[in-house]
Amino acid sequence: MRPGTLPRLLQGTPNRPAAYAEHVATFGELAPRPDLIDELERAGLTGRGGAAFPTGRKARFIRDQRGHRKFVVVNAMEGEPASHKDALLLATNPHLVLDGAEALARAVGARDVVVAVARDRTATIQHVTRALAERPDRGIGLELQTPPGRYVAGEESALVHWLDNHESLPQYRPHRPVVLRLDKHPVLLDNCETVAHVGLIARYGADWFATVGVPGQPGSALVSVSGAVERPTVLEVALGTPLAQVLAAARADPAPRAVLLGGYGGTWLPARDLDVAYDLGSLAERGATPGAGIVVVVGHASCGIRETQRIVAWMANESARQCGPCAFGLPAIAQDLARLRDGGRDALDARRRLEQRCGVIEGRGACRHPDGVVRMVRTALATFADDVAEHESGRPCAGARAGTTVASVPRLEHERELVWE
Ligand SMILES: Cc1cc2nc3c(=O)[nH]c(=O)nc-3n(C[C@H](O)[C@H](O)[C@H](O)COP(=O)(O)O)c2cc1C
Ligand code: SF4
């Protein structure tokens, strides 16, 4: 593949999965790469599932674990309602994901790969099933598993717990780093997009990977753009691309009020902060991260408090409710946001309670689900400070009166509804 060009991961025909022969014609055969972990570290690839952990370092950690058996798990659960990137990737280049998984398995000493797709994603399940059936056997066992499709089911410990024949619940892990275990054997778990990048780096190397992107964060990333946009889109962008360019590609509201970045446990960025490059370092300077590659645009016809309340109510409902912060804290936050949204006599008290509740909840769950919600709510109160002031004074803002909502809760159905760039 030519250096410096895009698309990489989405090369091919959107929504028509490349057959194995087409895949090899596009990307070439995948030769064994004994130095893969070094190359991943040199490439600076970071995970695309949310936390941006260095992929090479994680693979090295699992390679160094003792054990006669290990597993690689490809996390294609894509539980974020505004995320469609993994579904589109598997609808376009499923064999690139499987290549990356096989290469990782060899690198860490695993013989088994499990691809996990949420049960309700019927189109994605078909694409993966077909790809597995037509793929030549290269000595690594490849298997599809379909856990229930709840938001927390994609959290790594919940996913491995389910694969290990238990409930789909996140596990409390006080000490890190933690080795996830399946049938007592070490597991390397990576996001579906991350694994597809591995499929490319295994072929073309770290220097090729860095021919797009910025020095601090080389490479490309998939971004799902939705909300107040004319064309909800999944884009493959070079890291370091101006966010304005990402918004323009989806024909976003030309003067948005704000965007939600990273996902429903992400960060609101106000209009004044949108002149930023889309990469880890630049977004960190504004207190945000790319997260799972999600951008939700909110225009002036919508109320930021109303959007935030809808998202928190959904997140509260999706939690596993096994810890206090999720069982009691998130519903209480959703309720306070509803009071603030309605702008009645309770609005001022609700606002004060919100700040208090966020402080109490933070860091107290078994997983990071409630922390994400707290971050999103705090940044909402700052980003939509004007709305908050109007609601507190008893007058819901124009957006709340209009009642226009843009954040997709619940999710859009399947990748067919997407427009590809
Ligand atoms: C509540 C919650 C839900 C998550 N859901 C997903 C998901 O659907 N897909 C995913 O790849 N990662 C999800 N993650 C992140 C995973 O736990 C894990 O960090 C990630 O899959 C690791 O892959 P990466 O290193 O390639 O990013 C979730 C995390 C949390 C806290
Ligand atoms: S913090 Fe919430 S989502 Fe995470 S394990 Fe506890 S109840 Fe479940």
XYZ file of C-alpha atoms and ligand atoms in Angstrom:
460
model
C 0.000 0.000 0.000
C 1.358 3.402 -0.956
C 2.891 5.390 1.905
C 1.189 8.609 2.972
C -2.232 7.807 1.529
C -5.695 7.095 2.930
C -7.850 5.105 3.275
C -5.845 2.267 4.752
C -8.224 0.248 6.909
C -11.234 1.141 4.762
C -9.588 0.452 1.420
C -12.167 -1.421 -0.702
C -15.908 -1.306 -1.227
C -17.882 -0.023 1.745
C -20.465 -2.414 3.137
C -19.304 -5.235 0.879
C -16.793 -7.388 2.701
C -13.712 -8.199 0.623
C -13.494 -11.912 -0.131
C -10.192 -13.525 0.817
C -8.766 -13.391 -2.753
C -9.717 -9.698 -3.071
C -8.186 -9.007 0.317
C -4.862 -10.565 -0.727
C -4.978 -8.668 -4.038
C -5.358 -5.392 -2.105
C -2.996 -5.896 0.829
C -0.711 -8.780 -0.256
C -0.013 -12.001 1.637
C 0.825 -11.744 5.323
C 4.289 -13.208 5.940
C 5.352 -14.240 9.475
C 6.940 -11.324 11.349
C 9.071 -12.458 14.325
C 9.813 -8.820 15.335
C 6.129 -7.788 15.426
C 6.085 -6.594 19.054
C 9.196 -4.410 18.523
C 7.613 -3.043 15.374
C 4.322 -2.245 17.155
C 6.238 -0.386 19.863
C 8.281 1.477 17.259
C 5.062 2.347 15.385
C 3.590 3.887 18.538
C 0.217 2.234 17.912
C -2.232 2.916 20.734
C -5.512 1.089 21.400
C -8.593 2.386 19.604
C -11.102 0.958 22.093
C -11.062 3.961 24.436
C -8.063 4.096 26.758
C -5.316 4.530 24.108
C -2.957 2.103 25.856
C 0.205 1.248 23.839
C -0.609 -1.926 21.889
C 2.974 -3.210 21.648
C 3.541 -2.860 25.389
C 0.363 -4.816 26.160
C 1.378 -7.579 23.719
C 4.867 -7.790 25.281
C 3.318 -8.088 28.749
C 1.171 -11.049 27.649
C 4.027 -12.642 25.683
C 6.093 -12.603 28.902
C 3.399 -14.433 30.894
C 4.112 -18.071 31.507
C 1.624 -20.623 30.243
C 1.339 -23.385 27.695
C -1.856 -21.870 26.331
C -2.898 -18.256 25.638
C -5.784 -16.523 23.873
C -6.205 -13.428 21.741
C -9.624 -11.759 22.007
C -10.734 -9.250 19.376
C -13.177 -6.833 21.008
C -15.712 -5.976 18.300
C -18.566 -5.444 20.805
C -18.868 -1.741 19.915
C -21.274 -0.950 22.748
C -21.159 2.831 22.323
C -24.402 3.819 20.560
C -22.637 6.531 18.537
C -19.870 4.200 17.350
C -20.073 2.372 14.029
C -16.424 2.045 13.101
C -15.846 -1.610 14.019
C -19.034 -2.679 12.215
C -17.974 -0.785 9.094
C -14.466 -2.218 9.263
C -15.807 -5.778 9.494
C -18.239 -4.986 6.663
C -15.319 -3.863 4.498
C -12.103 -5.725 5.413
C -12.868 -8.576 7.851
C -9.701 -10.447 6.778
C -7.505 -7.517 7.796
C -8.825 -7.885 11.355
C -8.290 -11.659 11.246
C -4.747 -11.148 9.871
C -3.908 -8.821 12.751
C -5.358 -11.287 15.269
C -3.323 -14.185 13.851
C -0.152 -12.063 13.835
C -0.737 -11.085 17.482
C -1.425 -14.707 18.415
C 1.924 -15.777 16.949
C 3.703 -12.874 18.639
C 2.434 -13.685 22.146
C 2.471 -17.480 21.789
C -1.292 -18.041 21.520
C -2.956 -20.704 19.390
C -6.542 -19.481 19.755
C -8.297 -16.293 18.653
C -11.832 -15.322 19.680
C -13.657 -12.561 17.806
C -16.466 -11.135 19.984
C -19.407 -9.435 18.245
C -22.557 -8.367 20.103
C -25.461 -10.755 19.548
C -27.792 -8.146 18.060
C -25.302 -7.187 15.306
C -26.635 -9.699 12.803
C -24.997 -8.185 9.699
C -21.563 -8.108 11.377
C -21.983 -11.699 12.561
C -22.693 -12.758 8.972
C -19.599 -10.951 7.660
C -17.321 -12.559 10.250
C -18.879 -16.025 9.791
C -18.330 -15.855 6.040
C -14.742 -14.616 6.413
C -13.906 -17.406 8.879
C -15.363 -20.037 6.529
C -13.341 -18.989 3.480
C -10.029 -18.318 5.214
C -7.128 -20.741 4.781
C -6.005 -22.537 7.937
C -2.723 -21.116 9.204
C -2.474 -23.128 12.395
C -4.290 -20.616 14.629
C -7.805 -21.499 15.796
C -10.269 -18.714 14.926
C -13.691 -18.603 16.564
C -16.653 -16.187 16.666
C -18.486 -15.589 19.948
C -21.620 -13.468 20.363
C -22.149 -12.136 23.904
C -25.249 -10.125 24.815
C -25.078 -6.586 23.456
C -25.093 -4.326 26.509
C -22.829 -1.314 26.961
C -20.768 -2.830 29.767
C -20.472 -6.183 27.948
C -17.603 -4.662 25.905
C -15.573 -3.785 29.002
C -12.612 -6.134 28.871
C -13.112 -8.013 32.156
C -16.875 -8.378 31.508
C -16.183 -9.747 28.058
C -13.589 -12.287 29.198
C -15.792 -13.260 32.163
C -18.644 -14.013 29.736
C -16.349 -15.972 27.405
C -15.301 -17.954 30.492
C -18.946 -19.090 30.917
C -19.974 -16.540 33.517
C -22.216 -13.498 33.546
C -21.300 -10.498 31.443
C -20.205 -8.354 34.403
C -17.060 -6.226 34.862
C -14.746 -7.667 37.524
C -13.232 -5.682 40.382
C -9.454 -5.443 39.816
C -7.755 -3.323 42.465
C -4.195 -3.890 41.217
C -2.929 -3.120 37.727
C -1.679 -4.295 35.339
C -4.006 -7.277 35.437
C -3.728 -10.402 33.327
C -7.169 -11.313 32.013
C -7.657 -15.084 32.039
C -9.814 -17.431 30.037
C -10.006 -20.966 31.409
C -7.057 -19.825 33.629
C -4.908 -19.001 30.570
C -3.591 -15.473 29.806
C -5.573 -13.343 27.352
C -4.448 -10.539 25.076
C -7.523 -8.401 24.367
C -7.527 -5.588 21.799
C -10.163 -3.530 20.053
C -11.179 -4.588 16.531
C -9.758 -1.445 14.867
C -6.499 -1.777 16.817
C -6.116 -5.338 15.545
C -6.679 -4.230 11.929
C -3.836 -1.683 12.317
C -1.678 -4.587 13.511
C -2.587 -6.406 10.273
C -1.131 -3.458 8.336
C 1.964 -2.894 10.496
C 2.765 -6.632 10.286
C 2.940 -6.210 6.499
C 4.342 -2.746 5.905
C 6.177 -1.877 9.151
C 6.432 1.053 11.551
C 8.035 3.501 9.107
C 5.190 3.035 6.658
C 2.667 3.456 9.527
C 4.193 6.861 10.366
C 3.833 8.229 6.833
C 0.485 9.631 7.969
C -0.278 11.200 11.328
C 1.806 13.424 13.570
C 5.155 12.665 15.283
C 3.575 12.201 18.725
C 0.805 10.029 17.297
C 1.433 8.456 13.938
C -1.112 6.586 11.850
C -4.782 6.874 11.025
C -7.954 6.352 13.036
C -11.602 5.663 12.351
C -14.043 8.320 13.535
C -17.828 7.972 13.767
C -19.425 11.407 13.320
C -23.125 11.887 14.134
C -25.595 14.288 15.749
C -26.310 17.652 14.070
C -24.757 16.568 10.765
C -26.260 16.091 7.323
C -24.422 12.820 6.766
C -23.687 10.555 9.736
C -20.364 9.122 8.638
C -17.459 6.887 9.546
C -14.213 8.467 8.336
C -10.659 7.243 8.315
C -8.517 10.267 9.158
C -4.815 10.876 9.630
C -4.164 11.649 13.288
C -3.497 15.377 13.536
C -6.289 16.247 11.059
C -8.076 19.466 12.109
C -11.322 18.604 13.910
C -13.045 21.214 11.687
C -12.158 19.057 8.673
C -13.680 15.995 10.319
C -16.875 17.961 11.002
C -16.990 19.344 7.458
C -16.713 15.822 5.973
C -19.957 14.901 7.748
C -21.522 18.230 6.735
C -21.930 19.210 10.347
C -23.868 22.250 11.487
C -21.414 24.973 10.353
C -21.638 26.778 13.703
C -22.062 23.992 16.260
C -22.512 24.787 19.921
C -20.374 21.915 21.070
C -19.234 18.397 20.288
C -19.080 15.327 22.485
C -15.746 13.621 21.907
C -14.696 10.049 22.674
C -18.082 8.520 23.472
C -20.877 8.663 26.026
C -18.276 8.554 28.764
C -16.258 11.226 26.942
C -15.792 14.978 27.029
C -17.884 17.901 25.812
C -15.889 20.534 23.939
C -17.435 24.000 23.493
C -17.423 25.807 20.132
C -14.442 27.962 21.157
C -12.293 24.812 21.533
C -13.109 23.217 18.198
C -10.041 24.674 16.419
C -8.025 21.680 17.549
C -6.235 18.836 15.811
C -7.680 15.347 16.179
C -4.925 13.476 18.027
C -4.183 12.450 21.611
C -1.731 15.261 22.429
C -3.732 18.147 20.956
C -7.017 16.973 22.461
C -5.373 16.418 25.857
C -4.483 20.135 25.910
C -8.266 20.785 25.807
C -8.967 18.122 28.432
C -10.353 15.610 25.907
C -9.319 12.330 24.233
C -10.352 10.606 20.997
C -11.680 7.705 23.159
C -13.391 5.207 20.901
C -13.297 7.619 17.930
C -16.695 9.236 18.485
C -17.770 12.782 17.593
C -21.363 13.848 18.335
C -22.220 17.360 17.128
C -24.772 19.529 18.939
C -26.148 22.602 17.187
C -28.001 25.661 18.467
C -31.402 23.993 18.045
C -30.588 21.596 20.897
C -30.167 21.949 24.637
C -26.898 20.552 25.977
C -28.488 19.683 29.328
C -31.275 17.756 27.617
C -28.745 15.817 25.504
C -26.610 15.070 28.546
C -29.650 13.932 30.538
C -30.735 11.524 27.776
C -27.265 10.031 27.592
C -26.901 9.655 31.375
C -30.346 8.054 31.654
C -29.322 5.535 29.015
C -25.929 4.915 30.649
C -27.612 4.398 34.029
C -29.917 1.838 32.474
C -27.032 0.061 30.733
C -24.851 -0.318 33.830
C -24.465 -3.712 35.458
C -25.892 -2.200 38.698
C -23.573 -4.339 40.797
C -21.833 -1.351 42.461
C -23.295 1.583 44.384
C -22.160 4.321 41.965
C -24.081 2.693 39.115
C -27.040 1.315 41.064
C -27.794 4.575 42.914
C -25.474 7.324 41.684
C -26.139 7.317 37.947
C -29.971 7.252 38.214
C -29.737 10.098 40.768
C -27.564 12.129 38.379
C -30.038 11.481 35.559
C -32.856 12.663 37.833
C -31.028 15.847 38.834
C -30.236 16.587 35.199
C -33.946 16.161 34.412
C -34.783 18.737 37.134
C -32.165 21.108 35.749
C -33.485 20.531 32.225
C -37.040 21.365 33.274
C -35.900 24.580 34.942
C -38.442 24.516 37.757
C -37.921 25.668 41.339
C -35.636 22.669 41.965
C -33.156 23.543 39.226
C -30.673 25.438 41.415
C -30.600 22.704 44.086
C -30.297 20.047 41.402
C -27.252 21.774 40.001
C -25.566 21.896 43.430
C -26.385 18.240 44.058
C -24.917 17.242 40.708
C -21.483 18.520 41.617
C -21.629 16.780 44.960
C -22.778 13.477 43.478
C -20.043 13.527 40.817
C -17.433 13.847 43.590
C -18.919 10.958 45.579
C -19.179 8.551 42.625
C -15.775 9.062 41.032
C -13.319 6.159 41.371
C -15.742 3.972 43.347
C -16.993 1.508 40.705
C -15.503 -1.867 39.843
C -15.009 -0.551 36.308
C -14.647 2.894 34.760
C -18.248 3.150 33.557
C -19.389 5.622 36.244
C -16.141 7.652 35.964
C -16.824 8.195 32.275
C -20.325 9.459 33.038
C -18.987 11.815 35.713
C -16.434 13.255 33.278
C -19.135 13.766 30.661
C -21.497 15.470 33.153
C -18.808 17.781 34.557
C -17.743 18.914 31.096
C -21.416 19.366 30.137
C -21.984 21.742 33.074
C -18.945 23.793 31.978
C -19.614 23.661 28.230
C -23.312 24.494 28.516
C -22.876 27.035 31.325
C -25.198 29.484 29.510
C -27.957 26.875 29.265
C -27.431 25.970 32.917
C -27.796 29.638 33.956
C -31.037 29.998 31.979
C -32.485 26.779 33.374
C -31.504 27.784 36.928
C -33.295 31.067 36.502
C -36.465 29.109 35.701
C -36.465 29.619 31.931
C -35.425 26.525 29.941
C -33.222 27.608 27.026
C -34.489 27.862 23.425
C -33.072 24.415 22.586
C -34.928 22.793 25.468
C -38.167 24.507 24.429
C -37.680 23.351 20.822
C -37.078 19.818 22.117
C -34.729 18.842 19.242
C -32.507 15.912 20.187
C -29.500 14.694 18.228
C -27.485 12.171 20.238
C -28.342 8.637 19.090
C -29.908 6.925 22.076
C -30.591 4.094 21.343
C -28.209 3.206 18.560
C -28.701 3.478 14.819
C -29.285 0.012 13.370
C -26.324 -1.521 11.581
C -23.810 -0.075 9.190
C -26.156 0.081 6.199
C -27.442 3.418 7.464
C -23.997 4.956 7.249
C -22.479 7.028 4.516
C -18.882 6.214 3.805
C -16.315 8.888 2.922
C -17.979 0.369 30.353
C -16.956 0.066 29.299
C -17.367 -0.414 28.066
C -16.417 -0.710 27.056
N -16.857 -1.159 25.834
C -15.938 -1.432 24.847
C -16.362 -1.902 23.556
O -17.553 -2.034 23.278
N -15.385 -2.174 22.635
C -14.038 -2.011 22.914
O -13.195 -2.285 22.046
N -13.630 -1.565 24.123
C -14.538 -1.271 25.091
N -14.108 -0.845 26.318
C -12.646 -0.777 26.563
C -12.131 -2.176 26.913
O -12.312 -2.407 28.298
C -10.638 -2.328 26.590
O -9.915 -1.312 27.227
C -10.329 -2.270 25.093
O -11.160 -3.130 24.343
C -8.859 -2.648 24.879
O -8.523 -2.568 23.510
P -7.491 -1.498 22.961
O -6.277 -1.541 23.839
O -7.222 -1.954 21.564
O -8.173 -0.162 23.019
C -15.033 -0.528 27.319
C -14.626 -0.039 28.571
C -15.572 0.270 29.548
C -15.106 0.820 30.878
S -19.048 0.331 38.099
Fe -21.088 0.056 37.237
S -20.818 -0.882 35.235
Fe -18.878 -1.080 36.374
S -19.045 -3.065 37.373
Fe -19.837 -1.621 38.845
S -22.063 -1.543 38.454
Fe -21.107 -2.530 36.697
